[in-house]
Short mmCIF file of C-alpha atoms in Angstrom, two decimals:
data_model
loop_
_atom_site.label_atom_id
_atom_site.label_comp_id
_atom_site.label_asym_id
_atom_site.label_seq_id
_atom_site.Cartn_x
_atom_site.Cartn_y
_atom_site.Cartn_z
CA MET W 1 0.21 0.01 -0.03
CA GLN W 2 1.27 3.55 -0.82
CA PRO W 3 2.19 5.75 2.26
CA ILE W 4 -0.31 8.34 1.37
CA TYR W 5 -3.24 5.73 1.51
CA VAL W 6 -1.74 4.99 4.98
CA VAL W 7 -1.91 8.53 5.84
CA LEU W 8 -5.32 8.99 4.49
CA ILE W 9 -6.77 6.10 6.37
CA ILE W 10 -5.16 7.27 9.79
CA ASN W 11 -6.73 10.77 9.08
CA ILE W 12 -10.16 9.28 8.64
CA ILE W 13 -9.86 7.13 11.64
CA ILE W 14 -8.70 10.22 13.82
CA TRP W 15 -11.64 12.28 12.33
CA THR W 16 -14.13 9.28 13.05
CA GLY W 17 -12.79 9.08 16.51
CA ILE W 18 -13.33 12.77 17.40
CA PHE W 19 -16.63 12.82 15.76
CA SER W 20 -17.86 9.79 17.94
CA TYR W 21 -16.52 11.32 20.85
CA LEU W 22 -18.49 14.60 20.03
CA LEU W 23 -21.60 12.77 19.28
CA THR W 24 -21.40 10.71 22.72
CA THR W 25 -20.69 14.09 24.58
CA ASP W 26 -23.94 15.59 23.23
CA LYS W 27 -25.82 12.45 24.27
CA LYS W 28 -24.48 12.72 27.84
CA ILE W 29 -25.18 16.57 27.92
CA LYS W 30 -28.81 15.83 26.78
CA THR W 31 -28.94 13.12 29.59
CA LEU W 32 -27.59 15.46 32.21
CA LYS W 33 -29.82 18.55 31.20
CA LYS W 34 -33.05 16.43 31.30
CA LYS W 35 -31.95 14.93 35.06
CA LEU W 36 -31.49 18.80 36.03
CA ASP W 37 -34.59 19.84 34.74
CA GLN W 38 -36.31 17.04 36.68
CA LEU W 39 -34.55 17.71 39.67
CA SER W 40 -35.49 21.25 39.50
CA ASN W 41 -38.85 20.59 39.15
CA GLU W 42 -39.12 18.44 42.11
CA LYS W 43 -37.34 21.25 44.08
CA ASN W 44 -40.01 23.59 43.16
CA ARG W 45 -42.85 21.80 43.90
CA MET Y 1 -33.61 15.98 13.60
CA PHE Y 2 -32.19 19.13 11.52
CA LEU Y 3 -29.04 19.35 13.75
CA LYS Y 4 -28.68 15.45 13.45
CA SER Y 5 -28.70 15.61 9.83
CA LEU Y 6 -26.18 18.64 9.78
CA LYS Y 7 -23.82 16.37 12.00
CA ILE Y 8 -24.21 13.66 9.46
CA ILE Y 9 -23.26 16.06 6.63
CA LEU Y 10 -20.42 17.44 8.78
CA PHE Y 11 -18.71 14.09 9.10
CA PHE Y 12 -19.19 13.23 5.43
CA LEU Y 13 -17.89 16.69 4.31
CA LEU Y 14 -14.70 16.39 6.71
CA ALA Y 15 -14.22 12.78 5.46
CA ALA Y 16 -14.37 14.13 1.88
CA VAL Y 17 -11.97 17.10 2.87
CA ILE Y 18 -9.55 14.51 3.82
CA TYR Y 19 -9.79 12.38 0.86
CA GLY Y 20 -9.77 15.73 -1.25
CA ALA Y 21 -6.56 16.83 0.43
CA PHE Y 22 -4.85 13.82 -0.14
CA LEU Y 23 -6.09 12.25 -3.55
CA TYR Y 24 -8.55 14.94 -5.27
CA ALA Y 25 -6.55 18.21 -5.19
CA PRO Y 26 -3.70 18.96 -7.20
CA LEU Y 27 -0.14 20.29 -5.72
CA ALA Y 28 0.72 23.71 -5.64
CA LYS Y 29 3.52 24.75 -7.74
CA GLY Y 30 6.69 25.40 -5.32
CA LEU Y 31 5.24 23.54 -2.57
CA GLY Y 32 5.14 20.01 -3.68
CA GLU Y 33 3.61 17.29 -1.81
CA TYR Y 34 3.67 19.70 1.28
CA THR Y 35 0.50 21.49 -0.08
CA ARG Y 36 -1.41 18.90 1.70
CA VAL Y 37 -1.16 20.48 4.94
CA LEU Y 38 -2.70 23.72 3.79
CA TYR Y 39 -6.00 22.02 4.19
CA PHE Y 40 -5.69 21.66 7.74
CA HIS Y 41 -3.10 24.16 8.80
CA VAL Y 42 -4.82 27.35 7.50
CA PRO Y 43 -8.57 26.15 8.79
CA THR Y 44 -6.84 25.80 12.24
CA ALA Y 45 -5.32 28.92 12.24
CA TRP Y 46 -8.65 30.65 10.71
CA ILE Y 47 -10.39 29.23 13.64
CA THR Y 48 -7.62 30.25 16.18
CA VAL Y 49 -8.65 33.88 14.98
CA THR Y 50 -12.30 33.31 14.89
CA ALA Y 51 -12.48 31.79 18.56
CA PHE Y 52 -10.29 34.50 19.99
CA ALA Y 53 -12.96 36.96 17.97
CA VAL Y 54 -15.83 34.99 19.96
CA GLY Y 55 -14.06 35.22 23.10
CA ALA Y 56 -13.58 39.01 22.89
CA LEU Y 57 -17.34 39.23 22.03
CA PHE Y 58 -18.30 37.51 25.04
CA SER Y 59 -16.09 39.47 27.19
CA GLY Y 60 -17.77 42.70 25.95
CA ILE Y 61 -21.04 41.48 26.39
CA TYR Y 62 -19.94 40.49 30.07
CA LEU Y 63 -18.53 44.07 30.58
CA LYS Y 64 -22.17 45.33 29.50
CA ASN Y 65 -24.37 42.91 31.50
CA LYS Y 66 -22.23 41.86 34.25
CA GLU Y 67 -23.75 38.18 33.79
CA LEU Y 68 -21.36 35.55 35.18
CA LYS Y 69 -22.23 32.94 32.10
CA TYR Y 70 -20.68 35.50 29.33
CA ASP Y 71 -17.50 35.29 31.26
CA LEU Y 72 -17.49 31.71 31.43
CA TRP Y 73 -18.43 31.77 27.75
CA ALA Y 74 -15.59 33.97 26.78
CA GLU Y 75 -13.14 31.53 28.78
CA ALA Y 76 -14.35 28.57 26.74
CA ALA Y 77 -14.06 30.21 23.43
CA ASN Y 78 -10.37 31.26 24.21
CA GLN Y 79 -9.61 27.79 25.39
CA LEU Y 80 -10.85 26.34 22.06
CA GLY Y 81 -8.81 29.42 20.47
CA LEU Y 82 -5.89 28.32 22.26
CA LEU Y 83 -6.19 24.64 21.44
CA PHE Y 84 -6.65 25.17 17.72
CA GLY Y 85 -3.44 27.95 17.91
CA VAL Y 86 -1.46 25.01 19.27
CA LEU Y 87 -2.67 22.72 16.46
CA ALA Y 88 -2.01 25.60 13.83
CA THR Y 89 1.52 25.74 15.55
CA VAL Y 90 2.25 22.13 15.24
CA THR Y 91 0.90 21.83 11.82
CA GLY Y 92 3.14 24.57 10.54
CA SER Y 93 6.03 23.33 12.22
CA ILE Y 94 5.68 19.78 10.81
CA TRP Y 95 5.41 21.73 7.60
CA ALA Y 96 8.64 23.88 8.16
CA LYS Y 97 10.66 20.71 9.15
CA MET Y 98 9.61 19.13 5.59
CA SER Y 99 10.33 22.47 3.52
CA TRP Y 100 12.63 24.56 5.74
CA GLY Y 101 14.60 21.62 7.31
CA SER Y 102 13.72 22.45 11.00
CA PHE Y 103 10.84 22.48 13.08
CA TRP Y 104 11.54 26.02 14.54
CA ASN Y 105 12.96 28.66 12.38
CA TRP Y 106 11.76 31.95 14.50
CA ASP Y 107 10.27 33.13 11.02
CA PRO Y 108 7.97 36.22 11.64
CA ARG Y 109 4.96 34.08 11.25
CA GLU Y 110 6.24 31.48 13.94
CA THR Y 111 7.55 34.09 16.24
CA SER Y 112 3.98 36.26 15.89
CA ILE Y 113 1.85 33.08 16.62
CA PHE Y 114 4.26 32.15 19.63
CA ILE Y 115 3.79 35.65 20.93
CA LEU Y 116 -0.33 35.21 20.37
CA LEU Y 117 -0.25 32.12 22.15
CA LEU Y 118 1.86 33.55 25.28
CA ILE Y 119 -0.49 36.55 25.25
CA TYR Y 120 -3.62 34.11 25.81
CA ALA Y 121 -1.85 31.72 28.13
CA ALA Y 122 -1.20 34.68 30.39
CA TYR Y 123 -4.99 35.21 30.26
CA PHE Y 124 -5.54 31.71 31.69
CA ALA Y 125 -2.77 32.46 34.14
CA LEU Y 126 -4.66 35.51 35.18
CA ARG Y 127 -8.29 33.72 35.61
CA SER Y 128 -6.40 31.31 37.81
CA ALA Y 129 -4.78 33.98 40.06
CA VAL Y 130 -8.21 35.58 40.93
CA GLU Y 131 -10.45 33.93 43.46
CA GLN Y 132 -13.32 36.30 43.59
CA ALA Y 133 -15.46 35.22 40.46
CA ASP Y 134 -16.83 38.79 39.94
CA ARG Y 135 -13.37 40.47 40.25
CA ARG Y 136 -11.86 37.66 38.14
CA ALA Y 137 -14.56 37.97 35.39
CA ALA Y 138 -14.18 41.74 35.17
CA LEU Y 139 -10.20 41.64 35.25
CA SER Y 140 -10.06 38.64 32.49
CA ALA Y 141 -12.83 40.44 30.30
CA VAL Y 142 -10.93 43.65 30.10
CA TYR Y 143 -7.47 41.94 29.38
CA ASP Y 144 -9.31 39.43 26.85
CA LEU Y 145 -10.55 42.64 24.98
CA LEU Y 146 -7.01 44.21 25.11
CA ALA Y 147 -5.60 40.76 23.95
CA PHE Y 148 -7.65 40.64 21.05
CA VAL Y 149 -6.80 43.96 19.73
CA THR Y 150 -3.25 42.49 19.11
CA VAL Y 151 -4.50 39.52 17.23
CA PRO Y 152 -5.13 41.11 13.69
CA PHE Y 153 -1.57 42.74 14.38
CA PHE Y 154 0.22 39.27 14.98
CA VAL Y 155 -1.68 37.48 12.65
CA PHE Y 156 -2.05 39.91 9.63
CA VAL Y 157 0.30 42.54 10.06
CA VAL Y 158 3.63 41.41 11.37
CA PRO Y 159 4.14 38.58 8.71
CA ARG Y 160 3.55 40.93 5.99
CA ILE Y 161 5.73 43.77 7.30
CA TYR Y 162 9.06 41.64 7.86
CA SER Y 163 10.14 39.30 5.18
CA SER Y 164 8.97 35.96 5.87
CA LEU Y 165 9.59 32.23 4.26
CA HIS Y 166 5.74 31.55 5.07
CA PRO Y 167 4.23 30.42 1.62
CA ASP Y 168 1.86 33.13 1.36
CA PRO Y 169 3.37 34.66 -1.82
CA ILE Y 170 2.57 31.27 -3.48
CA VAL Y 171 -1.14 30.84 -2.69
CA ASN Y 172 -2.15 34.19 -1.63
CA THR Y 173 -0.59 36.91 -3.90
CA GLN Y 174 -1.53 40.37 -3.23
CA GLY Y 175 -3.84 39.31 -0.43
CA LYS Y 176 -6.11 37.33 -2.83
CA ILE Y 177 -6.61 33.54 -3.12
CA HIS Y 178 -5.09 32.27 -6.59
CA MET Y 179 -5.91 28.66 -6.44
CA ASN Y 180 -6.92 26.06 -8.69
CA GLY Y 181 -10.62 25.02 -9.03
CA LYS Y 182 -10.17 21.83 -7.16
CA MET Y 183 -7.92 23.11 -4.58
CA LEU Y 184 -10.24 26.06 -3.83
CA LEU Y 185 -13.11 23.57 -3.51
CA VAL Y 186 -11.30 21.55 -1.08
CA PHE Y 187 -9.79 24.36 1.04
CA LEU Y 188 -13.39 26.02 1.30
CA SER Y 189 -15.00 22.94 2.31
CA SER Y 190 -12.11 22.19 4.90
CA LEU Y 191 -12.71 25.81 6.30
CA SER Y 192 -16.61 25.39 6.41
CA ALA Y 193 -16.00 22.10 8.06
CA TYR Y 194 -13.57 23.35 10.70
CA THR Y 195 -15.98 26.12 11.38
CA ALA Y 196 -18.69 23.72 12.14
CA VAL Y 197 -16.64 21.84 14.25
CA PHE Y 198 -15.54 24.68 16.34
CA PHE Y 199 -19.13 25.97 16.62
CA TRP Y 200 -20.28 22.56 17.81
CA MET Y 201 -17.40 22.23 20.60
CA LEU Y 202 -18.22 25.62 21.78
CA LYS Y 203 -21.97 24.83 21.94
CA GLN Y 204 -21.16 21.73 24.02
CA ARG Y 205 -18.76 24.01 26.24
CA ILE Y 206 -21.78 26.63 26.78
CA ASP Y 207 -24.23 23.66 27.50
CA LEU Y 208 -22.04 22.08 30.02
CA ILE Y 209 -21.29 25.84 31.76
CA GLY Y 210 -25.32 25.93 31.79
CA ILE Y 211 -25.37 22.65 33.53
CA GLN Y 212 -22.80 23.64 36.05
CA LEU Y 213 -24.61 26.98 37.05
CA LYS Y 214 -27.67 25.00 37.27
CA ILE Y 215 -26.24 22.80 39.68
CA LYS Y 216 -24.71 25.69 41.79
CA GLN Y 217 -28.28 27.32 41.76
CA LEU Y 218 -29.99 24.05 42.96
CA GLU Y 219 -27.32 23.63 45.77
CA ASN Y 220 -28.08 27.05 47.21
#
């Protein structure tokens, strides 16, 4: 395999990793927001 | 749903940029194989300036409204600016090693980005030195605005006053972009994709700051 393809594949893997990490963080933030909203609603009752 | 589709588009856009940088775009005359770093180095430098501008904007809003969240938003933008600044320096340094034979040459472009990174590192040093939240926010907002004044000077003016080996004259003669259509397509796609990634990261940090402030509110 030519070195340029190796570099290309490594770059794609790195980008996929960063993208997956951002997606996972997005999900975690959403869950946290929901939990906090529930907590503040319970506190306000 | 709309945001989800945008994220999927972003994934494929940046993947296409990576493919384009290595296999689609032709090489620039005089730069050879090293042209490829252009599609990653310039967008990181662009994001550095954008992030510092967004940080300065939030600092200005803080000084006007005195709402603590804007100070924290400014900190988040500047953190990302510093991160992308380091990435721009590293990618530039790798290019310098390949092209000039040394990772660091104290070229005007390298020196100016180094000083800029130091100025913004001092912003975080200042923040960590002041404990009282209001005082820290006010001091760092003023410092941030002063720091941002130096950004155009160090990024755009200094490297053009002193003779530099930085390859601006090849791809950016007379301040205009002279690129082959294929190169321009990959370059502009890369700029857009990096900008989208930056705003996505910033939004996550802003959301986290909101969560942090809400937890504090619930605790009191």
